[in-house]
Amino acid sequence: MDKLLDLWLASGIYNLQGGQLIMLVVGLLLLYLAINKKFEPLLLVPIGFGGILANIPEAGLAFSAVENALHFAEPEIMANLASALGISSTDPHAISEAYHSSNASTHQAVVLAAQDGGYNNGMLYNFYNVAIASGAAPLIIFMGVGAMTDFGPLLANPKTLFLGAAAQFGIFATVLGAVGLTALGVMDFSIQDAAAIGIIGGADGPTAIYVASLLSPHLLGAIAVAAYSYMALVPLIQPPIMRALTTEAERKITMVQLRQVSKIEKILFPVVLLLLVAMLLPDAAPLLGMFCFGNLLRECGVVDRLSDTAQNALINIVTIFLGLSVGSKLSADKFLDLTTLGILVLGIVAFCIGTAMGVLMAKLMNKLEGGNSINPLIGSAGVSAVPMAARVSNKLGLEANPQNFLLMHAMGPNVAGVIGSAVAAGVMIKFVG
Amino acid sequence: MEESLISQGLSLMVFGMGFVFVFLTLLVGVTMLMSKLVVKFEPVAVVPPKKSRRNVAPAVAAKDDELVAVITAAVHKYRS
């Protein structure tokens, strides 16, 4: 009978907390959206599943050894931890507080004491440390994205870089919005939090995760989920804004075919970009450095095996661990509060402003060039979201004029958006990191 | 405190946006310069396509004739 009682006391049903139940449902919802609605399935399947794993009661997959020890609170282990910290109280809350305010060497001692007691870091916690806290996974993904990117359309028409720049306005406007909400007392964001939330407007998953992991790791789960959800929603969010800001005549503008770009230009471009980053903004070097490296692998033509690995096998492996690690940040105590709602709202605002500014910039450029050479629809592709945003531009162009193929023209601003948001990320890290 | 947070946000916006534009403007300039230089110093790459075009052109023309014939036949059949 005692054994039966033990089994019951250790069961998930007995230990399930309300918050965990809600997060399990959120995880299932993400899985549903990914599988049934095809919302960025490559990321939302691992994220949703990771979220479910992180919220399994008693398993502690997303917690460190110390957090797990504190959760079970066995008296002799609590005493060991307290002595490692040099405090007399064996109350888990007191230990937790002392642990978080202790210095590095004491920190280490407490971790060892917890591990002596037989507690270990959860699997997802380890994944998070290796993949995200180290900064490795987003950067390796960025290398893969670089290896998949064709700069041809951008090189054929370098002026489209301005569209990629204009669309980054959404990022900075949202920072201001987050700070404003804090000043009004609605939310409580620091300037670092605000910067990390703004990056959602860059519509670039790896960049958002990288910046969030550096500036405000406690918001990472919500920021990553918001960034990837909105990227999936690009075909729904962008068209109304694009239609509202352009006239029928503007949407009908056909653009002249792009010139042929030579192989040497394609090889030189990543090197030129890297040198410019090195000279002007070393803080963007991790992101753009890996991006340029991946692109050089693709274009140089002598390391096809490496290029193939970077854009297929490696990016897939890393995506699995990145997704599960982001999922580990979906634990109830960190995700279920008003802040997450604020992030979701601010994120979509960032996205809309970015789209609008891109279109307006394209209209301005069109006016300056005589009014009949640049279709403003390609401006919205300046938010990254490669290649979805470019496809949306193409689709709206075809709606206005069935002979109007904007896809290649929109790819220019699209990859410019990737560079733009990486530069914006570098500026954020420089100023508030 | 709150005032300074807003001013921090404002300065981040002005400097950040300014920097993004300056950087990408420079990139536009450098890229155009690079393209010009590449086109200028790359006569080798221009020659081979000319040669190959000469060889390929008759074949393409022949194919076109064939294509026109096929299409004409198809149109006639469709109309009748």
Short mmCIF file of C-alpha atoms in Angstrom, two decimals:
data_model
loop_
_atom_site.label_atom_id
_atom_site.label_comp_id
_atom_site.label_asym_id
_atom_site.label_seq_id
_atom_site.Cartn_x
_atom_site.Cartn_y
_atom_site.Cartn_z
CA MET A 1 0.00 0.00 0.00
CA ASP A 2 2.87 2.34 0.83
CA LYS A 3 4.43 1.61 -2.55
CA LEU A 4 1.16 2.42 -4.25
CA LEU A 5 0.99 5.71 -2.37
CA ASP A 6 4.59 6.53 -3.38
CA LEU A 7 3.71 5.86 -6.99
CA TRP A 8 0.71 8.17 -6.71
CA LEU A 9 2.75 10.90 -5.00
CA ALA A 10 5.36 10.72 -7.77
CA SER A 11 2.82 10.74 -10.58
CA GLY A 12 2.35 13.60 -12.99
CA ILE A 13 -1.33 13.94 -12.20
CA TYR A 14 -0.68 14.46 -8.49
CA ASN A 15 2.06 17.03 -9.06
CA LEU A 16 0.57 18.88 -12.00
CA GLN A 17 0.24 22.60 -11.35
CA GLY A 18 -2.25 24.88 -13.07
CA GLY A 19 0.45 26.81 -14.90
CA GLN A 20 2.02 23.63 -16.22
CA LEU A 21 -1.33 22.42 -17.48
CA ILE A 22 -1.83 25.68 -19.38
CA MET A 23 1.67 25.46 -20.84
CA LEU A 24 1.07 21.87 -21.92
CA VAL A 25 -1.98 23.14 -23.79
CA VAL A 26 0.10 25.98 -25.28
CA GLY A 27 2.68 23.40 -26.44
CA LEU A 28 -0.06 21.30 -28.03
CA LEU A 29 -1.46 24.43 -29.69
CA LEU A 30 1.95 25.21 -31.21
CA LEU A 31 2.14 21.63 -32.49
CA TYR A 32 -1.35 21.97 -33.98
CA LEU A 33 -0.46 25.24 -35.70
CA ALA A 34 2.75 23.74 -37.06
CA ILE A 35 1.33 20.42 -38.24
CA ASN A 36 -2.14 21.38 -39.35
CA LYS A 37 -1.70 24.99 -40.43
CA LYS A 38 1.93 24.64 -41.65
CA PHE A 39 3.13 27.59 -39.53
CA GLU A 40 6.95 27.46 -39.80
CA PRO A 41 6.78 23.73 -38.98
CA LEU A 42 10.56 23.30 -39.02
CA LEU A 43 10.80 25.37 -35.87
CA LEU A 44 7.41 25.27 -34.24
CA VAL A 45 7.37 21.45 -34.05
CA PRO A 46 10.60 21.32 -31.98
CA ILE A 47 9.59 24.42 -29.99
CA GLY A 48 6.12 23.08 -29.21
CA PHE A 49 7.46 19.66 -28.26
CA GLY A 50 10.22 21.22 -26.18
CA GLY A 51 7.58 23.30 -24.42
CA ILE A 52 5.67 20.16 -23.53
CA LEU A 53 8.82 18.41 -22.28
CA ALA A 54 9.76 21.44 -20.19
CA ASN A 55 6.42 21.36 -18.39
CA ILE A 56 6.29 17.71 -17.41
CA PRO A 57 5.81 17.83 -13.65
CA GLU A 58 8.67 16.50 -11.47
CA ALA A 59 10.86 15.67 -14.48
CA GLY A 60 12.65 19.03 -14.27
CA LEU A 61 13.99 18.77 -17.82
CA ALA A 62 14.38 22.52 -18.20
CA PHE A 63 15.95 23.14 -14.76
CA SER A 64 19.54 23.20 -13.54
CA ALA A 65 20.82 20.78 -10.90
CA VAL A 66 20.37 23.38 -8.16
CA GLU A 67 16.83 24.24 -9.22
CA ASN A 68 15.96 20.55 -9.24
CA ALA A 69 17.47 20.07 -5.77
CA LEU A 70 15.52 23.05 -4.45
CA HIS A 71 12.34 21.69 -5.97
CA PHE A 72 12.57 18.39 -4.14
CA ALA A 73 13.99 20.08 -1.00
CA GLU A 74 15.38 17.02 0.81
CA PRO A 75 16.51 18.25 4.27
CA GLU A 76 20.12 16.96 4.25
CA ILE A 77 20.78 18.31 0.75
CA MET A 78 19.27 21.67 1.72
CA ALA A 79 21.68 21.72 4.66
CA ASN A 80 24.60 21.01 2.32
CA LEU A 81 23.55 23.79 -0.04
CA ALA A 82 23.09 26.22 2.85
CA SER A 83 26.56 25.46 4.19
CA ALA A 84 28.07 25.90 0.72
CA LEU A 85 26.42 29.32 0.62
CA GLY A 86 27.41 30.11 4.20
CA ILE A 87 23.86 30.78 5.42
CA SER A 88 22.03 29.16 8.33
CA SER A 89 18.50 28.92 6.90
CA THR A 90 17.64 25.69 5.10
CA ASP A 91 14.46 27.10 3.61
CA PRO A 92 14.51 26.56 -0.22
CA HIS A 93 13.42 30.15 -0.91
CA ALA A 94 16.17 31.63 1.23
CA ILE A 95 18.72 29.33 -0.44
CA SER A 96 17.44 30.30 -3.88
CA GLU A 97 17.79 33.99 -3.10
CA ALA A 98 21.28 33.62 -1.64
CA TYR A 99 22.27 31.45 -4.62
CA HIS A 100 21.21 34.06 -7.17
CA SER A 101 23.05 36.87 -5.42
CA SER A 102 26.23 34.86 -4.73
CA ASN A 103 29.51 35.30 -6.56
CA ALA A 104 30.91 32.93 -9.17
CA SER A 105 32.97 30.66 -6.92
CA THR A 106 30.16 30.19 -4.38
CA HIS A 107 27.86 29.53 -7.31
CA GLN A 108 30.14 26.73 -8.41
CA ALA A 109 30.27 25.27 -4.89
CA VAL A 110 26.47 25.16 -4.67
CA VAL A 111 26.22 23.47 -8.06
CA LEU A 112 28.73 20.84 -6.93
CA ALA A 113 26.82 20.33 -3.65
CA ALA A 114 23.62 19.75 -5.61
CA GLN A 115 25.36 17.32 -7.94
CA ASP A 116 26.83 15.48 -4.94
CA GLY A 117 23.28 15.07 -3.75
CA GLY A 118 22.46 13.20 -6.96
CA TYR A 119 20.77 16.00 -8.87
CA ASN A 120 21.70 16.80 -12.42
CA ASN A 121 20.95 19.45 -14.99
CA GLY A 122 17.85 18.63 -16.99
CA MET A 123 18.35 17.56 -20.59
CA LEU A 124 16.74 20.68 -22.04
CA TYR A 125 18.75 22.87 -19.67
CA ASN A 126 21.93 21.34 -21.11
CA PHE A 127 20.67 21.81 -24.66
CA TYR A 128 19.93 25.44 -23.89
CA ASN A 129 23.40 26.06 -22.49
CA VAL A 130 25.16 24.42 -25.41
CA ALA A 131 22.95 25.74 -28.19
CA ILE A 132 21.71 29.17 -27.11
CA ALA A 133 23.54 30.46 -24.02
CA SER A 134 26.82 29.91 -25.87
CA GLY A 135 25.41 31.77 -28.89
CA ALA A 136 26.36 28.85 -31.14
CA ALA A 137 23.05 27.69 -32.61
CA PRO A 138 21.71 31.02 -33.99
CA LEU A 139 25.11 31.74 -35.52
CA ILE A 140 25.41 28.32 -37.18
CA ILE A 141 21.90 28.76 -38.55
CA PHE A 142 22.94 32.15 -39.85
CA MET A 143 25.85 30.48 -41.64
CA GLY A 144 23.38 28.07 -43.25
CA VAL A 145 21.13 30.96 -44.25
CA GLY A 146 24.16 32.62 -45.82
CA ALA A 147 24.89 29.44 -47.77
CA MET A 148 21.29 29.42 -49.02
CA THR A 149 21.23 33.11 -49.99
CA ASP A 150 21.75 34.24 -53.56
CA PHE A 151 22.91 37.84 -53.61
CA GLY A 152 22.47 38.03 -57.38
CA PRO A 153 19.30 40.17 -57.39
CA LEU A 154 20.79 42.49 -54.78
CA LEU A 155 24.03 42.90 -56.75
CA ALA A 156 22.08 43.59 -59.92
CA ASN A 157 20.26 46.44 -58.19
CA PRO A 158 22.18 47.53 -55.05
CA LYS A 159 19.78 50.41 -54.39
CA THR A 160 17.29 47.91 -53.00
CA LEU A 161 19.51 47.88 -49.90
CA PHE A 162 17.73 51.09 -48.90
CA LEU A 163 14.46 49.20 -48.71
CA GLY A 164 16.09 46.72 -46.35
CA ALA A 165 17.24 49.65 -44.24
CA ALA A 166 13.86 51.39 -44.14
CA ALA A 167 12.07 48.26 -42.99
CA GLN A 168 14.27 48.18 -39.88
CA PHE A 169 12.42 51.24 -38.62
CA GLY A 170 9.87 48.83 -37.18
CA ILE A 171 12.55 47.51 -34.82
CA PHE A 172 13.41 50.89 -33.37
CA ALA A 173 9.84 52.18 -33.26
CA THR A 174 8.95 49.13 -31.18
CA VAL A 175 11.81 49.75 -28.78
CA LEU A 176 10.27 53.16 -28.23
CA GLY A 177 6.85 51.55 -27.80
CA ALA A 178 8.13 49.11 -25.18
CA VAL A 179 9.89 51.90 -23.32
CA GLY A 180 6.73 54.03 -23.55
CA LEU A 181 4.62 51.25 -22.06
CA THR A 182 7.08 51.01 -19.18
CA ALA A 183 6.94 54.77 -18.62
CA LEU A 184 3.14 54.63 -18.55
CA GLY A 185 3.40 51.90 -15.94
CA VAL A 186 1.61 49.28 -18.06
CA MET A 187 4.62 46.98 -18.40
CA ASP A 188 8.01 46.71 -16.81
CA PHE A 189 10.70 46.45 -19.47
CA SER A 190 14.32 47.52 -19.13
CA ILE A 191 16.01 49.11 -22.16
CA GLN A 192 17.64 45.72 -22.85
CA ASP A 193 14.24 43.99 -22.84
CA ALA A 194 12.87 46.68 -25.14
CA ALA A 195 15.74 46.21 -27.58
CA ALA A 196 15.28 42.43 -27.64
CA ILE A 197 11.53 42.80 -28.23
CA GLY A 198 12.08 45.30 -31.03
CA ILE A 199 14.22 42.82 -32.96
CA ILE A 200 11.06 40.75 -33.57
CA GLY A 201 10.29 43.46 -36.15
CA GLY A 202 13.34 42.31 -38.09
CA ALA A 203 11.35 39.14 -38.89
CA ASP A 204 14.50 37.11 -38.60
CA GLY A 205 14.38 34.16 -36.19
CA PRO A 206 18.08 33.50 -35.56
CA THR A 207 18.84 37.21 -35.13
CA ALA A 208 15.98 37.60 -32.66
CA ILE A 209 17.15 34.59 -30.64
CA TYR A 210 20.76 35.74 -30.69
CA VAL A 211 19.93 39.24 -29.48
CA ALA A 212 17.48 37.99 -26.86
CA SER A 213 20.02 35.49 -25.50
CA LEU A 214 22.51 38.32 -25.04
CA LEU A 215 20.26 41.12 -23.83
CA SER A 216 17.35 39.51 -22.01
CA PRO A 217 17.45 35.71 -21.70
CA HIS A 218 14.37 35.63 -19.46
CA LEU A 219 12.18 36.84 -22.36
CA LEU A 220 13.73 34.50 -24.93
CA GLY A 221 10.89 31.99 -25.06
CA ALA A 222 8.21 34.57 -25.74
CA ILE A 223 10.36 36.50 -28.22
CA ALA A 224 11.27 33.40 -30.23
CA VAL A 225 7.69 32.17 -30.33
CA ALA A 226 6.47 35.63 -31.39
CA ALA A 227 9.17 35.99 -34.06
CA TYR A 228 8.50 32.61 -35.67
CA SER A 229 4.71 32.89 -35.42
CA TYR A 230 4.72 36.26 -37.15
CA MET A 231 7.11 35.03 -39.82
CA ALA A 232 4.57 32.32 -40.54
CA LEU A 233 1.83 34.94 -40.66
CA VAL A 234 3.61 37.17 -43.21
CA PRO A 235 1.13 36.26 -46.00
CA LEU A 236 -1.74 37.39 -43.75
CA ILE A 237 -0.21 40.44 -42.07
CA GLN A 238 1.49 42.17 -44.99
CA PRO A 239 -1.04 42.32 -47.90
CA PRO A 240 -3.61 44.65 -46.23
CA ILE A 241 -0.85 47.12 -45.30
CA MET A 242 0.65 46.93 -48.79
CA ARG A 243 -2.72 47.50 -50.48
CA ALA A 244 -3.57 50.40 -48.20
CA LEU A 245 -0.34 52.24 -48.94
CA THR A 246 -0.17 51.80 -52.72
CA THR A 247 -2.44 52.83 -55.60
CA GLU A 248 -3.65 50.42 -58.26
CA ALA A 249 -1.44 52.16 -60.84
CA GLU A 250 1.64 51.77 -58.65
CA ARG A 251 0.99 48.06 -58.16
CA LYS A 252 0.84 47.65 -61.94
CA ILE A 253 4.34 49.01 -62.52
CA THR A 254 6.46 46.37 -64.23
CA MET A 255 10.18 46.44 -63.56
CA VAL A 256 12.91 45.94 -66.17
CA GLN A 257 14.68 42.62 -66.08
CA LEU A 258 17.73 42.46 -63.85
CA ARG A 259 21.18 42.42 -65.41
CA GLN A 260 23.33 39.31 -65.32
CA VAL A 261 25.71 39.28 -62.33
CA SER A 262 29.15 37.79 -62.82
CA LYS A 263 30.55 35.04 -60.62
CA ILE A 264 33.43 37.23 -59.46
CA GLU A 265 31.01 39.85 -58.13
CA LYS A 266 29.19 37.17 -56.18
CA ILE A 267 32.44 35.90 -54.69
CA LEU A 268 33.65 39.38 -53.79
CA PHE A 269 30.41 40.60 -52.20
CA PRO A 270 30.58 38.60 -48.94
CA VAL A 271 34.22 39.62 -48.54
CA VAL A 272 33.39 43.29 -49.12
CA LEU A 273 30.48 43.09 -46.67
CA LEU A 274 32.66 41.41 -44.06
CA LEU A 275 35.38 44.06 -44.38
CA LEU A 276 32.79 46.81 -44.02
CA VAL A 277 31.43 45.16 -40.87
CA ALA A 278 34.94 44.70 -39.50
CA MET A 279 35.72 48.37 -40.02
CA LEU A 280 32.44 49.91 -38.88
CA LEU A 281 30.52 47.67 -36.52
CA PRO A 282 32.48 44.82 -34.93
CA ASP A 283 29.47 44.07 -32.71
CA ALA A 284 27.62 42.74 -35.75
CA ALA A 285 30.63 40.59 -36.66
CA PRO A 286 29.39 37.32 -35.13
CA LEU A 287 26.11 37.41 -37.08
CA LEU A 288 27.30 38.92 -40.35
CA GLY A 289 30.64 37.13 -40.17
CA MET A 290 28.96 33.72 -40.12
CA PHE A 291 26.50 34.91 -42.77
CA CYS A 292 29.29 36.04 -45.10
CA PHE A 293 31.24 32.84 -44.43
CA GLY A 294 28.26 30.69 -45.42
CA ASN A 295 27.72 32.78 -48.54
CA LEU A 296 31.36 32.54 -49.56
CA LEU A 297 31.19 28.74 -49.20
CA ARG A 298 28.28 28.81 -51.63
CA GLU A 299 29.69 31.19 -54.19
CA CYS A 300 33.39 30.32 -54.31
CA GLY A 301 32.54 27.06 -56.03
CA VAL A 302 35.47 25.02 -54.73
CA VAL A 303 33.93 23.74 -51.46
CA ASP A 304 30.56 22.47 -52.60
CA ARG A 305 30.66 19.75 -49.94
CA LEU A 306 30.96 22.29 -47.13
CA SER A 307 28.32 24.51 -48.68
CA ASP A 308 25.99 21.53 -49.00
CA THR A 309 26.52 20.57 -45.35
CA ALA A 310 26.00 24.13 -44.12
CA GLN A 311 22.71 24.56 -45.93
CA ASN A 312 21.30 21.07 -45.35
CA ALA A 313 22.59 18.61 -42.74
CA LEU A 314 24.13 21.08 -40.31
CA ILE A 315 21.31 23.59 -40.34
CA ASN A 316 18.82 20.76 -39.78
CA ILE A 317 20.73 19.36 -36.81
CA VAL A 318 21.11 22.75 -35.23
CA THR A 319 17.46 23.61 -35.85
CA ILE A 320 16.41 20.57 -33.80
CA PHE A 321 18.48 21.64 -30.79
CA LEU A 322 17.60 25.31 -31.19
CA GLY A 323 13.89 24.50 -31.24
CA LEU A 324 14.04 22.24 -28.20
CA SER A 325 16.13 24.81 -26.33
CA VAL A 326 13.67 27.59 -27.08
CA GLY A 327 10.92 25.23 -25.93
CA SER A 328 12.74 24.85 -22.60
CA LYS A 329 12.09 28.53 -22.01
CA LEU A 330 8.34 27.94 -22.19
CA SER A 331 8.09 26.89 -18.56
CA ALA A 332 5.00 28.19 -16.82
CA ASP A 333 6.68 30.54 -14.34
CA LYS A 334 8.52 32.38 -17.12
CA PHE A 335 5.94 32.40 -19.90
CA LEU A 336 2.60 32.88 -18.19
CA ASP A 337 2.45 36.56 -17.38
CA LEU A 338 1.39 39.87 -18.81
CA THR A 339 4.86 40.44 -20.27
CA THR A 340 4.33 37.69 -22.85
CA LEU A 341 1.11 39.31 -23.99
CA GLY A 342 2.94 42.65 -24.24
CA ILE A 343 5.68 41.02 -26.33
CA LEU A 344 3.15 39.44 -28.70
CA VAL A 345 1.38 42.79 -29.22
CA LEU A 346 4.60 44.82 -29.59
CA GLY A 347 6.00 42.18 -31.96
CA ILE A 348 3.13 42.48 -34.40
CA VAL A 349 3.29 46.28 -34.21
CA ALA A 350 6.99 46.08 -35.07
CA PHE A 351 6.20 43.89 -38.03
CA CYS A 352 3.47 46.19 -39.37
CA ILE A 353 5.60 49.33 -39.03
CA GLY A 354 8.52 47.61 -40.77
CA THR A 355 6.31 46.56 -43.67
CA ALA A 356 4.79 50.02 -43.98
CA MET A 357 8.14 51.81 -43.91
CA GLY A 358 9.53 49.48 -46.56
CA VAL A 359 6.61 50.22 -48.88
CA LEU A 360 6.81 53.98 -48.23
CA MET A 361 10.54 53.97 -48.93
CA ALA A 362 9.93 52.13 -52.20
CA LYS A 363 7.31 54.76 -53.13
CA LEU A 364 9.81 57.51 -52.40
CA MET A 365 12.49 55.83 -54.50
CA ASN A 366 9.99 55.38 -57.31
CA LYS A 367 9.09 59.11 -57.20
CA LEU A 368 12.77 60.08 -57.27
CA GLU A 369 13.42 57.88 -60.29
CA GLY A 370 10.64 59.31 -62.41
CA GLY A 371 7.63 57.37 -61.11
CA ASN A 372 7.62 54.36 -63.35
CA SER A 373 10.57 52.13 -62.56
CA ILE A 374 10.17 50.74 -59.03
CA ASN A 375 7.07 48.90 -57.95
CA PRO A 376 6.42 49.88 -54.30
CA LEU A 377 5.23 46.35 -53.56
CA ILE A 378 8.83 45.15 -53.36
CA GLY A 379 9.41 47.46 -50.37
CA SER A 380 7.55 45.21 -47.97
CA ALA A 381 10.10 42.48 -48.65
CA GLY A 382 12.61 44.64 -46.77
CA VAL A 383 11.54 42.92 -43.55
CA SER A 384 13.63 39.75 -43.78
CA ALA A 385 11.41 36.62 -43.63
CA VAL A 386 13.20 35.11 -46.65
CA PRO A 387 11.64 34.10 -49.02
CA MET A 388 8.08 34.45 -47.77
CA ALA A 389 7.99 38.26 -47.91
CA ALA A 390 9.29 38.27 -51.50
CA ARG A 391 6.61 35.77 -52.50
CA VAL A 392 3.95 38.02 -51.00
CA SER A 393 5.23 40.95 -53.09
CA ASN A 394 5.15 38.73 -56.19
CA LYS A 395 1.61 37.57 -55.47
CA LEU A 396 0.23 41.08 -55.05
CA GLY A 397 2.05 42.20 -58.20
CA LEU A 398 0.44 39.36 -60.18
CA GLU A 399 -2.98 40.30 -58.79
CA ALA A 400 -2.65 43.84 -60.17
CA ASN A 401 -1.08 42.80 -63.46
CA PRO A 402 -0.89 39.12 -64.50
CA GLN A 403 2.30 39.80 -66.50
CA ASN A 404 4.11 41.35 -63.56
CA PHE A 405 6.68 39.02 -62.00
CA LEU A 406 8.26 40.77 -59.04
CA LEU A 407 9.82 37.75 -57.31
CA MET A 408 13.43 38.33 -58.34
CA HIS A 409 13.09 42.09 -57.82
CA ALA A 410 11.73 41.49 -54.32
CA MET A 411 14.55 39.07 -53.43
CA GLY A 412 16.96 42.04 -53.45
CA PRO A 413 15.26 43.95 -50.62
CA ASN A 414 14.55 40.61 -48.96
CA VAL A 415 18.20 39.67 -48.47
CA ALA A 416 18.97 43.35 -47.80
CA GLY A 417 16.53 43.00 -44.90
CA VAL A 418 18.62 40.16 -43.47
CA ILE A 419 21.73 42.36 -43.59
CA GLY A 420 19.75 45.33 -42.23
CA SER A 421 18.39 43.46 -39.24
CA ALA A 422 21.80 41.99 -38.45
CA VAL A 423 23.25 45.51 -38.52
CA ALA A 424 20.40 46.75 -36.31
CA ALA A 425 21.12 43.84 -33.95
CA GLY A 426 24.77 44.87 -33.82
CA VAL A 427 23.79 48.44 -32.97
CA MET A 428 21.48 47.23 -30.17
CA ILE A 429 24.19 45.01 -28.70
CA LYS A 430 26.66 47.89 -28.93
CA PHE A 431 24.42 50.47 -27.25
CA VAL A 432 22.61 48.54 -24.54
CA GLY A 433 24.46 45.23 -24.20
CA MET B 1 14.37 57.29 -14.03
CA GLU B 2 11.44 56.82 -16.39
CA GLU B 3 12.31 59.97 -18.30
CA SER B 4 15.83 58.70 -18.81
CA LEU B 5 14.48 55.33 -20.03
CA ILE B 6 12.47 57.14 -22.71
CA SER B 7 15.42 59.27 -23.69
CA GLN B 8 17.52 56.10 -23.88
CA GLY B 9 14.91 54.61 -26.19
CA LEU B 10 14.84 57.75 -28.33
CA SER B 11 18.59 57.94 -28.67
CA LEU B 12 18.69 54.24 -29.52
CA MET B 13 16.14 54.87 -32.27
CA VAL B 14 17.89 57.91 -33.74
CA PHE B 15 21.40 56.47 -33.59
CA GLY B 16 20.35 52.95 -34.51
CA MET B 17 18.29 53.95 -37.52
CA GLY B 18 20.93 56.47 -38.54
CA PHE B 19 23.64 53.88 -38.34
CA VAL B 20 21.67 51.28 -40.29
CA PHE B 21 21.18 53.82 -43.07
CA VAL B 22 24.79 54.99 -43.07
CA PHE B 23 26.04 51.41 -43.15
CA LEU B 24 23.76 50.29 -45.95
CA THR B 25 24.44 53.49 -47.94
CA LEU B 26 28.14 52.74 -47.71
CA LEU B 27 27.43 49.16 -48.72
CA VAL B 28 25.50 50.40 -51.78
CA GLY B 29 28.46 52.61 -52.72
CA VAL B 30 31.08 49.93 -52.18
CA THR B 31 29.02 47.31 -54.01
CA MET B 32 28.51 49.56 -57.05
CA LEU B 33 32.20 50.40 -57.09
CA MET B 34 33.09 46.72 -56.89
CA SER B 35 30.71 45.83 -59.72
CA LYS B 36 32.17 48.58 -61.89
CA LEU B 37 35.71 47.42 -61.23
CA VAL B 38 34.82 43.80 -61.89
CA VAL B 39 33.11 44.63 -65.18
CA LYS B 40 36.08 46.83 -66.18
CA PHE B 41 38.82 44.34 -65.40
CA GLU B 42 37.09 41.25 -66.61
CA PRO B 43 37.37 41.04 -70.40
CA VAL B 44 38.07 37.30 -70.14
CA ALA B 45 34.59 36.47 -68.98
CA VAL B 46 32.99 38.40 -71.84
CA VAL B 47 34.72 36.46 -74.62
CA PRO B 48 33.55 32.85 -74.03
CA PRO B 49 29.80 33.61 -74.23
CA LYS B 50 30.34 35.25 -77.66
CA LYS B 51 32.07 32.13 -78.95
CA SER B 52 29.48 29.79 -77.56
CA ARG B 53 26.66 31.95 -78.85
CA ARG B 54 27.97 31.57 -82.38
CA ASN B 55 27.93 27.82 -82.01
CA VAL B 56 24.63 27.64 -80.28
CA ALA B 57 22.72 30.13 -82.38
CA PRO B 58 21.96 27.90 -85.43
CA ALA B 59 20.75 25.10 -83.19
CA VAL B 60 18.43 27.47 -81.37
CA ALA B 61 17.12 28.82 -84.68
CA ALA B 62 16.47 25.30 -85.93
CA LYS B 63 14.64 24.46 -82.76
CA ASP B 64 12.60 27.62 -83.11
CA ASP B 65 11.52 26.62 -86.63
CA GLU B 66 10.51 23.25 -85.38
CA LEU B 67 8.63 24.84 -82.48
CA VAL B 68 6.79 27.23 -84.81
CA ALA B 69 5.80 24.33 -87.03
CA VAL B 70 4.50 22.32 -84.10
CA ILE B 71 2.58 25.25 -82.68
CA THR B 72 1.07 26.10 -86.08
CA ALA B 73 -0.04 22.52 -86.51
CA ALA B 74 -1.56 22.47 -83.05
CA VAL B 75 -3.41 25.71 -83.66
CA HIS B 76 -4.79 24.43 -86.95
CA LYS B 77 -5.97 21.24 -85.37
CA TYR B 78 -7.58 23.17 -82.51
CA ARG B 79 -9.39 25.53 -84.90
CA SER B 80 -10.63 22.74 -87.14
#
